[in-house]
JSON list of C-alpha atoms in Angstrom, two decimals:
[
{"chain": "A", "resi": 28, "resn": "UNK", "atom": "CA", "xyz": [-0.01, -0.01, 0.00]},
{"chain": "A", "resi": 29, "resn": "UNK", "atom": "CA", "xyz": [2.74, 2.42, 1.04]},
{"chain": "A", "resi": 30, "resn": "UNK", "atom": "CA", "xyz": [4.76, 1.73, -2.08]},
{"chain": "A", "resi": 31, "resn": "UNK", "atom": "CA", "xyz": [1.73, 2.46, -4.29]},
{"chain": "A", "resi": 32, "resn": "UNK", "atom": "CA", "xyz": [1.26, 5.84, -2.55]},
{"chain": "A", "resi": 33, "resn": "UNK", "atom": "CA", "xyz": [4.94, 6.71, -3.01]},
{"chain": "A", "resi": 34, "resn": "UNK", "atom": "CA", "xyz": [4.74, 5.70, -6.66]},
{"chain": "A", "resi": 35, "resn": "UNK", "atom": "CA", "xyz": [1.65, 7.86, -7.15]},
{"chain": "A", "resi": 36, "resn": "UNK", "atom": "CA", "xyz": [3.30, 10.88, -5.55]},
{"chain": "A", "resi": 37, "resn": "UNK", "atom": "CA", "xyz": [6.39, 10.45, -7.73]},
{"chain": "A", "resi": 38, "resn": "UNK", "atom": "CA", "xyz": [4.16, 10.25, -10.84]},
{"chain": "A", "resi": 39, "resn": "UNK", "atom": "CA", "xyz": [2.34, 13.40, -9.82]},
{"chain": "A", "resi": 40, "resn": "UNK", "atom": "CA", "xyz": [5.61, 15.27, -9.27]},
{"chain": "A", "resi": 41, "resn": "UNK", "atom": "CA", "xyz": [6.89, 14.17, -12.64]},
{"chain": "A", "resi": 42, "resn": "UNK", "atom": "CA", "xyz": [3.71, 15.48, -14.27]},
{"chain": "A", "resi": 43, "resn": "UNK", "atom": "CA", "xyz": [4.18, 18.95, -12.79]},
{"chain": "A", "resi": 44, "resn": "UNK", "atom": "CA", "xyz": [6.11, 21.17, -15.20]},
{"chain": "A", "resi": 45, "resn": "UNK", "atom": "CA", "xyz": [9.40, 22.53, -13.83]},
{"chain": "A", "resi": 46, "resn": "UNK", "atom": "CA", "xyz": [9.38, 26.19, -12.88]},
{"chain": "A", "resi": 47, "resn": "UNK", "atom": "CA", "xyz": [10.94, 28.32, -15.55]},
{"chain": "A", "resi": 48, "resn": "UNK", "atom": "CA", "xyz": [14.32, 29.78, -14.73]},
{"chain": "A", "resi": 49, "resn": "UNK", "atom": "CA", "xyz": [14.18, 33.54, -14.19]},
{"chain": "A", "resi": 50, "resn": "UNK", "atom": "CA", "xyz": [15.42, 35.35, -17.27]},
{"chain": "A", "resi": 51, "resn": "UNK", "atom": "CA", "xyz": [17.45, 38.51, -17.31]},
{"chain": "A", "resi": 52, "resn": "UNK", "atom": "CA", "xyz": [18.29, 41.02, -19.99]},
{"chain": "A", "resi": 53, "resn": "UNK", "atom": "CA", "xyz": [22.06, 41.57, -20.08]},
{"chain": "A", "resi": 54, "resn": "UNK", "atom": "CA", "xyz": [23.24, 44.74, -21.86]},
{"chain": "A", "resi": 55, "resn": "UNK", "atom": "CA", "xyz": [26.59, 44.87, -23.69]},
{"chain": "A", "resi": 56, "resn": "UNK", "atom": "CA", "xyz": [28.90, 47.85, -24.18]},
{"chain": "A", "resi": 57, "resn": "UNK", "atom": "CA", "xyz": [27.68, 48.23, -27.80]},
{"chain": "A", "resi": 58, "resn": "UNK", "atom": "CA", "xyz": [24.09, 48.74, -26.49]},
{"chain": "A", "resi": 59, "resn": "UNK", "atom": "CA", "xyz": [22.92, 45.35, -27.77]},
{"chain": "A", "resi": 60, "resn": "UNK", "atom": "CA", "xyz": [21.30, 42.93, -25.35]},
{"chain": "A", "resi": 61, "resn": "UNK", "atom": "CA", "xyz": [21.17, 39.20, -24.62]},
{"chain": "A", "resi": 62, "resn": "UNK", "atom": "CA", "xyz": [18.38, 37.55, -22.72]},
{"chain": "A", "resi": 63, "resn": "UNK", "atom": "CA", "xyz": [18.41, 34.33, -20.78]},
{"chain": "A", "resi": 64, "resn": "UNK", "atom": "CA", "xyz": [18.71, 32.66, -17.40]},
{"chain": "A", "resi": 65, "resn": "UNK", "atom": "CA", "xyz": [22.02, 33.39, -15.66]},
{"chain": "A", "resi": 66, "resn": "UNK", "atom": "CA", "xyz": [23.41, 29.98, -14.83]},
{"chain": "A", "resi": 67, "resn": "UNK", "atom": "CA", "xyz": [27.04, 30.81, -14.05]},
{"chain": "A", "resi": 68, "resn": "UNK", "atom": "CA", "xyz": [29.12, 33.90, -13.18]},
{"chain": "A", "resi": 69, "resn": "UNK", "atom": "CA", "xyz": [32.89, 33.87, -12.86]},
{"chain": "A", "resi": 70, "resn": "UNK", "atom": "CA", "xyz": [35.44, 36.67, -12.45]},
{"chain": "A", "resi": 71, "resn": "UNK", "atom": "CA", "xyz": [35.74, 36.77, -16.24]},
{"chain": "A", "resi": 72, "resn": "UNK", "atom": "CA", "xyz": [32.43, 35.71, -17.84]},
{"chain": "A", "resi": 73, "resn": "UNK", "atom": "CA", "xyz": [28.72, 35.10, -17.48]},
{"chain": "A", "resi": 74, "resn": "UNK", "atom": "CA", "xyz": [26.88, 32.11, -19.00]},
{"chain": "A", "resi": 75, "resn": "UNK", "atom": "CA", "xyz": [23.24, 32.47, -20.04]},
{"chain": "A", "resi": 76, "resn": "UNK", "atom": "CA", "xyz": [20.81, 29.72, -20.94]},
{"chain": "A", "resi": 77, "resn": "UNK", "atom": "CA", "xyz": [18.32, 30.54, -23.68]},
{"chain": "A", "resi": 78, "resn": "UNK", "atom": "CA", "xyz": [15.83, 27.69, -24.20]},
{"chain": "A", "resi": 79, "resn": "UNK", "atom": "CA", "xyz": [18.14, 24.72, -24.77]},
{"chain": "A", "resi": 80, "resn": "UNK", "atom": "CA", "xyz": [21.29, 26.57, -25.80]},
{"chain": "A", "resi": 81, "resn": "UNK", "atom": "CA", "xyz": [23.95, 28.37, -23.73]},
{"chain": "A", "resi": 82, "resn": "UNK", "atom": "CA", "xyz": [26.05, 31.39, -24.43]},
{"chain": "A", "resi": 83, "resn": "UNK", "atom": "CA", "xyz": [29.08, 32.62, -22.52]},
{"chain": "A", "resi": 84, "resn": "UNK", "atom": "CA", "xyz": [29.83, 36.34, -22.59]},
{"chain": "A", "resi": 85, "resn": "UNK", "atom": "CA", "xyz": [33.09, 37.89, -21.34]},
{"chain": "A", "resi": 86, "resn": "UNK", "atom": "CA", "xyz": [32.42, 40.41, -18.59]},
{"chain": "A", "resi": 87, "resn": "UNK", "atom": "CA", "xyz": [34.62, 42.83, -20.49]},
{"chain": "A", "resi": 88, "resn": "UNK", "atom": "CA", "xyz": [31.98, 42.91, -23.24]},
{"chain": "A", "resi": 89, "resn": "UNK", "atom": "CA", "xyz": [29.20, 43.83, -20.79]},
{"chain": "A", "resi": 90, "resn": "UNK", "atom": "CA", "xyz": [28.23, 47.30, -19.71]},
{"chain": "A", "resi": 91, "resn": "UNK", "atom": "CA", "xyz": [30.19, 47.91, -16.47]},
{"chain": "A", "resi": 92, "resn": "UNK", "atom": "CA", "xyz": [27.08, 48.50, -14.34]},
{"chain": "A", "resi": 93, "resn": "UNK", "atom": "CA", "xyz": [25.58, 45.22, -15.58]},
{"chain": "A", "resi": 94, "resn": "UNK", "atom": "CA", "xyz": [28.75, 43.24, -14.95]},
{"chain": "A", "resi": 95, "resn": "UNK", "atom": "CA", "xyz": [29.03, 44.80, -11.50]},
{"chain": "A", "resi": 96, "resn": "UNK", "atom": "CA", "xyz": [25.42, 43.76, -10.69]},
{"chain": "A", "resi": 97, "resn": "UNK", "atom": "CA", "xyz": [26.11, 40.16, -11.72]},
{"chain": "A", "resi": 98, "resn": "UNK", "atom": "CA", "xyz": [29.29, 39.99, -9.70]},
{"chain": "A", "resi": 99, "resn": "UNK", "atom": "CA", "xyz": [27.63, 41.56, -6.67]},
{"chain": "A", "resi": 100, "resn": "UNK", "atom": "CA", "xyz": [24.74, 39.09, -6.80]},
{"chain": "A", "resi": 101, "resn": "UNK", "atom": "CA", "xyz": [27.02, 36.11, -6.39]},
{"chain": "A", "resi": 102, "resn": "UNK", "atom": "CA", "xyz": [28.97, 37.51, -3.41]},
{"chain": "A", "resi": 103, "resn": "UNK", "atom": "CA", "xyz": [28.51, 36.26, 0.08]},
{"chain": "A", "resi": 104, "resn": "UNK", "atom": "CA", "xyz": [28.03, 38.96, 2.65]},
{"chain": "A", "resi": 105, "resn": "UNK", "atom": "CA", "xyz": [31.13, 37.83, 4.57]},
{"chain": "A", "resi": 106, "resn": "UNK", "atom": "CA", "xyz": [33.41, 37.22, 1.55]},
{"chain": "A", "resi": 107, "resn": "UNK", "atom": "CA", "xyz": [36.03, 39.88, 2.19]},
{"chain": "A", "resi": 108, "resn": "UNK", "atom": "CA", "xyz": [38.23, 38.71, -0.72]},
{"chain": "A", "resi": 109, "resn": "UNK", "atom": "CA", "xyz": [35.26, 38.80, -3.07]},
{"chain": "A", "resi": 110, "resn": "UNK", "atom": "CA", "xyz": [34.34, 42.30, -1.97]},
{"chain": "A", "resi": 111, "resn": "UNK", "atom": "CA", "xyz": [37.93, 43.40, -2.56]},
{"chain": "A", "resi": 112, "resn": "UNK", "atom": "CA", "xyz": [37.81, 42.00, -6.12]},
{"chain": "A", "resi": 113, "resn": "UNK", "atom": "CA", "xyz": [34.50, 43.76, -6.67]},
{"chain": "A", "resi": 114, "resn": "UNK", "atom": "CA", "xyz": [36.04, 47.02, -5.52]},
{"chain": "A", "resi": 115, "resn": "UNK", "atom": "CA", "xyz": [38.91, 46.55, -7.98]},
{"chain": "A", "resi": 116, "resn": "UNK", "atom": "CA", "xyz": [36.48, 45.87, -10.83]},
{"chain": "A", "resi": 117, "resn": "UNK", "atom": "CA", "xyz": [34.41, 48.93, -9.94]},
{"chain": "A", "resi": 118, "resn": "UNK", "atom": "CA", "xyz": [37.46, 51.20, -9.75]},
{"chain": "A", "resi": 119, "resn": "UNK", "atom": "CA", "xyz": [38.81, 49.94, -13.05]},
{"chain": "A", "resi": 120, "resn": "UNK", "atom": "CA", "xyz": [35.47, 50.62, -14.73]},
{"chain": "A", "resi": 121, "resn": "UNK", "atom": "CA", "xyz": [34.75, 54.05, -13.29]},
{"chain": "A", "resi": 122, "resn": "UNK", "atom": "CA", "xyz": [32.07, 52.97, -10.82]},
{"chain": "A", "resi": 123, "resn": "UNK", "atom": "CA", "xyz": [33.41, 55.06, -8.01]},
{"chain": "A", "resi": 124, "resn": "UNK", "atom": "CA", "xyz": [30.48, 54.92, -5.58]},
{"chain": "A", "resi": 125, "resn": "UNK", "atom": "CA", "xyz": [30.37, 51.14, -5.97]},
{"chain": "A", "resi": 126, "resn": "UNK", "atom": "CA", "xyz": [34.15, 50.88, -5.43]},
{"chain": "A", "resi": 127, "resn": "UNK", "atom": "CA", "xyz": [33.93, 52.88, -2.19]},
{"chain": "A", "resi": 128, "resn": "UNK", "atom": "CA", "xyz": [31.09, 50.68, -1.00]},
{"chain": "A", "resi": 129, "resn": "UNK", "atom": "CA", "xyz": [33.08, 47.54, -1.69]},
{"chain": "A", "resi": 130, "resn": "UNK", "atom": "CA", "xyz": [36.28, 48.70, -0.03]},
{"chain": "A", "resi": 131, "resn": "UNK", "atom": "CA", "xyz": [34.39, 49.93, 3.02]},
{"chain": "A", "resi": 132, "resn": "UNK", "atom": "CA", "xyz": [32.68, 46.50, 3.19]},
{"chain": "A", "resi": 133, "resn": "UNK", "atom": "CA", "xyz": [36.10, 44.86, 3.26]},
{"chain": "A", "resi": 134, "resn": "UNK", "atom": "CA", "xyz": [37.13, 47.09, 6.17]},
{"chain": "A", "resi": 135, "resn": "UNK", "atom": "CA", "xyz": [33.88, 46.25, 8.01]},
{"chain": "A", "resi": 136, "resn": "UNK", "atom": "CA", "xyz": [34.64, 42.55, 7.62]},
{"chain": "A", "resi": 137, "resn": "UNK", "atom": "CA", "xyz": [38.36, 42.81, 8.33]},
{"chain": "A", "resi": 138, "resn": "UNK", "atom": "CA", "xyz": [39.34, 46.03, 10.16]},
{"chain": "A", "resi": 139, "resn": "UNK", "atom": "CA", "xyz": [43.02, 45.08, 9.81]},
{"chain": "A", "resi": 140, "resn": "UNK", "atom": "CA", "xyz": [42.68, 45.93, 6.10]},
{"chain": "A", "resi": 141, "resn": "UNK", "atom": "CA", "xyz": [41.92, 49.60, 6.77]},
{"chain": "A", "resi": 142, "resn": "UNK", "atom": "CA", "xyz": [45.55, 50.82, 6.50]},
{"chain": "A", "resi": 143, "resn": "UNK", "atom": "CA", "xyz": [45.99, 48.84, 3.29]},
{"chain": "A", "resi": 144, "resn": "UNK", "atom": "CA", "xyz": [42.80, 50.11, 1.71]},
{"chain": "A", "resi": 145, "resn": "UNK", "atom": "CA", "xyz": [43.07, 53.78, 2.66]},
{"chain": "A", "resi": 146, "resn": "UNK", "atom": "CA", "xyz": [45.29, 54.54, -0.40]},
{"chain": "A", "resi": 147, "resn": "UNK", "atom": "CA", "xyz": [42.76, 52.73, -2.58]},
{"chain": "A", "resi": 148, "resn": "UNK", "atom": "CA", "xyz": [39.93, 54.80, -1.16]},
{"chain": "A", "resi": 149, "resn": "UNK", "atom": "CA", "xyz": [41.90, 57.97, -1.75]},
{"chain": "A", "resi": 150, "resn": "UNK", "atom": "CA", "xyz": [42.50, 56.80, -5.34]},
{"chain": "A", "resi": 151, "resn": "UNK", "atom": "CA", "xyz": [38.76, 56.28, -5.85]},
{"chain": "A", "resi": 152, "resn": "UNK", "atom": "CA", "xyz": [37.90, 59.70, -4.46]},
{"chain": "A", "resi": 153, "resn": "UNK", "atom": "CA", "xyz": [40.49, 61.38, -6.69]},
{"chain": "A", "resi": 154, "resn": "UNK", "atom": "CA", "xyz": [39.19, 59.54, -9.76]},
{"chain": "A", "resi": 155, "resn": "UNK", "atom": "CA", "xyz": [35.63, 60.43, -8.84]},
{"chain": "A", "resi": 156, "resn": "UNK", "atom": "CA", "xyz": [36.52, 64.13, -8.43]},
{"chain": "A", "resi": 157, "resn": "UNK", "atom": "CA", "xyz": [38.29, 64.10, -11.79]},
{"chain": "A", "resi": 158, "resn": "UNK", "atom": "CA", "xyz": [35.34, 62.49, -13.50]},
{"chain": "A", "resi": 159, "resn": "UNK", "atom": "CA", "xyz": [32.90, 65.07, -12.08]},
{"chain": "A", "resi": 160, "resn": "UNK", "atom": "CA", "xyz": [35.26, 67.90, -13.04]},
{"chain": "A", "resi": 161, "resn": "UNK", "atom": "CA", "xyz": [35.57, 66.67, -16.65]},
{"chain": "A", "resi": 162, "resn": "UNK", "atom": "CA", "xyz": [31.79, 66.26, -16.87]},
{"chain": "A", "resi": 163, "resn": "UNK", "atom": "CA", "xyz": [31.33, 69.86, -15.74]},
{"chain": "A", "resi": 164, "resn": "UNK", "atom": "CA", "xyz": [33.89, 71.05, -18.27]},
{"chain": "A", "resi": 165, "resn": "UNK", "atom": "CA", "xyz": [32.13, 69.21, -21.08]},
{"chain": "A", "resi": 166, "resn": "UNK", "atom": "CA", "xyz": [28.78, 70.73, -20.11]},
{"chain": "A", "resi": 167, "resn": "UNK", "atom": "CA", "xyz": [30.30, 74.20, -20.06]},
{"chain": "A", "resi": 168, "resn": "UNK", "atom": "CA", "xyz": [31.88, 73.63, -23.49]},
{"chain": "A", "resi": 169, "resn": "UNK", "atom": "CA", "xyz": [28.40, 72.83, -24.80]},
{"chain": "A", "resi": 170, "resn": "UNK", "atom": "CA", "xyz": [27.04, 76.07, -23.29]},
{"chain": "A", "resi": 171, "resn": "UNK", "atom": "CA", "xyz": [24.87, 74.10, -20.90]},
{"chain": "A", "resi": 172, "resn": "UNK", "atom": "CA", "xyz": [25.56, 76.65, -18.21]},
{"chain": "A", "resi": 173, "resn": "UNK", "atom": "CA", "xyz": [23.02, 75.58, -15.62]},
{"chain": "A", "resi": 174, "resn": "UNK", "atom": "CA", "xyz": [24.05, 71.93, -15.78]},
{"chain": "A", "resi": 175, "resn": "UNK", "atom": "CA", "xyz": [27.72, 72.89, -15.62]},
{"chain": "A", "resi": 176, "resn": "UNK", "atom": "CA", "xyz": [27.15, 75.10, -12.59]},
{"chain": "A", "resi": 177, "resn": "UNK", "atom": "CA", "xyz": [25.19, 72.32, -10.89]},
{"chain": "A", "resi": 178, "resn": "UNK", "atom": "CA", "xyz": [27.95, 69.79, -11.59]},
{"chain": "A", "resi": 179, "resn": "UNK", "atom": "CA", "xyz": [30.71, 72.08, -10.32]},
{"chain": "A", "resi": 180, "resn": "UNK", "atom": "CA", "xyz": [28.65, 72.59, -7.17]},
{"chain": "A", "resi": 181, "resn": "UNK", "atom": "CA", "xyz": [28.36, 68.84, -6.70]},
{"chain": "A", "resi": 182, "resn": "UNK", "atom": "CA", "xyz": [32.13, 68.59, -6.92]},
{"chain": "A", "resi": 183, "resn": "UNK", "atom": "CA", "xyz": [32.78, 71.33, -4.39]},
{"chain": "A", "resi": 184, "resn": "UNK", "atom": "CA", "xyz": [30.21, 69.94, -1.98]},
{"chain": "A", "resi": 185, "resn": "UNK", "atom": "CA", "xyz": [31.51, 66.36, -2.27]},
{"chain": "A", "resi": 186, "resn": "UNK", "atom": "CA", "xyz": [35.25, 67.21, -2.37]},
{"chain": "A", "resi": 187, "resn": "UNK", "atom": "CA", "xyz": [35.76, 70.71, -0.93]},
{"chain": "A", "resi": 188, "resn": "UNK", "atom": "CA", "xyz": [39.54, 70.25, -0.74]},
{"chain": "A", "resi": 189, "resn": "UNK", "atom": "CA", "xyz": [42.11, 69.10, -3.26]},
{"chain": "A", "resi": 190, "resn": "UNK", "atom": "CA", "xyz": [43.38, 70.10, -6.67]},
{"chain": "A", "resi": 191, "resn": "UNK", "atom": "CA", "xyz": [40.12, 69.53, -8.48]},
{"chain": "A", "resi": 192, "resn": "UNK", "atom": "CA", "xyz": [38.24, 71.76, -6.02]},
{"chain": "A", "resi": 193, "resn": "UNK", "atom": "CA", "xyz": [40.73, 74.57, -6.67]},
{"chain": "A", "resi": 194, "resn": "UNK", "atom": "CA", "xyz": [40.35, 74.08, -10.43]},
{"chain": "A", "resi": 195, "resn": "UNK", "atom": "CA", "xyz": [36.60, 74.03, -10.09]},
{"chain": "A", "resi": 196, "resn": "UNK", "atom": "CA", "xyz": [36.63, 77.40, -8.37]},
{"chain": "A", "resi": 197, "resn": "UNK", "atom": "CA", "xyz": [38.71, 78.87, -11.21]},
{"chain": "A", "resi": 198, "resn": "UNK", "atom": "CA", "xyz": [36.39, 77.28, -13.77]},
{"chain": "A", "resi": 199, "resn": "UNK", "atom": "CA", "xyz": [33.34, 78.67, -12.00]},
{"chain": "A", "resi": 200, "resn": "UNK", "atom": "CA", "xyz": [34.82, 82.18, -12.10]},
{"chain": "A", "resi": 201, "resn": "UNK", "atom": "CA", "xyz": [35.51, 81.84, -15.83]},
{"chain": "A", "resi": 202, "resn": "UNK", "atom": "CA", "xyz": [32.05, 80.37, -16.39]},
{"chain": "A", "resi": 203, "resn": "UNK", "atom": "CA", "xyz": [30.42, 83.28, -14.56]},
{"chain": "A", "resi": 204, "resn": "UNK", "atom": "CA", "xyz": [32.27, 85.68, -16.87]},
{"chain": "A", "resi": 205, "resn": "UNK", "atom": "CA", "xyz": [31.11, 83.69, -19.93]},
{"chain": "A", "resi": 206, "resn": "UNK", "atom": "CA", "xyz": [27.54, 83.77, -18.71]},
{"chain": "A", "resi": 207, "resn": "UNK", "atom": "CA", "xyz": [27.79, 87.53, -18.18]},
{"chain": "A", "resi": 208, "resn": "UNK", "atom": "CA", "xyz": [29.17, 88.05, -21.67]},
{"chain": "A", "resi": 209, "resn": "UNK", "atom": "CA", "xyz": [26.45, 85.86, -23.13]},
{"chain": "A", "resi": 210, "resn": "UNK", "atom": "CA", "xyz": [23.78, 87.83, -21.29]},
{"chain": "A", "resi": 211, "resn": "UNK", "atom": "CA", "xyz": [25.31, 91.14, -22.48]},
{"chain": "A", "resi": 212, "resn": "UNK", "atom": "CA", "xyz": [25.34, 89.90, -26.08]},
{"chain": "A", "resi": 213, "resn": "UNK", "atom": "CA", "xyz": [21.77, 88.75, -25.75]},
{"chain": "A", "resi": 214, "resn": "UNK", "atom": "CA", "xyz": [20.71, 92.14, -24.42]},
{"chain": "A", "resi": 215, "resn": "UNK", "atom": "CA", "xyz": [22.54, 93.93, -27.28]},
{"chain": "A", "resi": 216, "resn": "UNK", "atom": "CA", "xyz": [20.86, 91.71, -29.89]},
{"chain": "A", "resi": 217, "resn": "UNK", "atom": "CA", "xyz": [17.48, 92.29, -28.27]},
{"chain": "A", "resi": 218, "resn": "UNK", "atom": "CA", "xyz": [18.01, 96.05, -28.22]},
{"chain": "A", "resi": 219, "resn": "UNK", "atom": "CA", "xyz": [19.12, 95.99, -31.86]},
{"chain": "A", "resi": 220, "resn": "UNK", "atom": "CA", "xyz": [16.08, 93.97, -32.87]},
{"chain": "A", "resi": 221, "resn": "UNK", "atom": "CA", "xyz": [13.76, 96.35, -31.01]},
{"chain": "A", "resi": 222, "resn": "UNK", "atom": "CA", "xyz": [15.44, 99.35, -32.67]},
{"chain": "A", "resi": 223, "resn": "UNK", "atom": "CA", "xyz": [15.17, 97.76, -36.08]},
{"chain": "A", "resi": 224, "resn": "UNK", "atom": "CA", "xyz": [11.45, 97.11, -35.50]},
{"chain": "A", "resi": 225, "resn": "UNK", "atom": "CA", "xyz": [10.91, 100.72, -34.45]},
{"chain": "A", "resi": 226, "resn": "UNK", "atom": "CA", "xyz": [12.85, 102.01, -37.52]},
{"chain": "A", "resi": 227, "resn": "UNK", "atom": "CA", "xyz": [10.78, 99.81, -39.81]},
{"chain": "A", "resi": 228, "resn": "UNK", "atom": "CA", "xyz": [7.57, 100.98, -38.18]},
{"chain": "A", "resi": 229, "resn": "UNK", "atom": "CA", "xyz": [8.65, 104.62, -38.55]},
{"chain": "A", "resi": 230, "resn": "UNK", "atom": "CA", "xyz": [9.44, 104.14, -42.24]},
{"chain": "A", "resi": 231, "resn": "UNK", "atom": "CA", "xyz": [6.06, 102.47, -42.79]}
]
């Protein structure tokens, strides 16, 4: 009797379709995408299963934020070595906030690493300040004055000391002069257009 019940349960379980593996969309650096279930992530690659086939993509081909998310998902919360590698990946790929988070996590797990990681943290902050500074410069070059001012302000609030802060102050001064000149030119053009309209009206 018991064996028949067991056999019946096994048969019922066999008849239940297996749950579909969760699928993810993985974006590459060239803005194309691959979709499939993530079945394996290593330090160098991710393997996706699409229906019955598998494809392995080098992490170097993925968008950095996507690769970081995949690496982060496989980490154990107490894996100090893994968090360090994640910080290195984030720093190398310009993910400065993520790098700081990873290095600080290593210090939380192993306080003895603080002295070793402090130069790394300083390196991340310097790289982050440089990236913000260059972004502000690019916005100013495109005459996106409000965005440039906002970005310089972010830099000064986040990193009030250091070489990039001093440069930002100089750039802000130059930008203020550019804005003033642009406003003066705009006022002159407006006055000229109004005068031309009045002259035309008078002639009519």
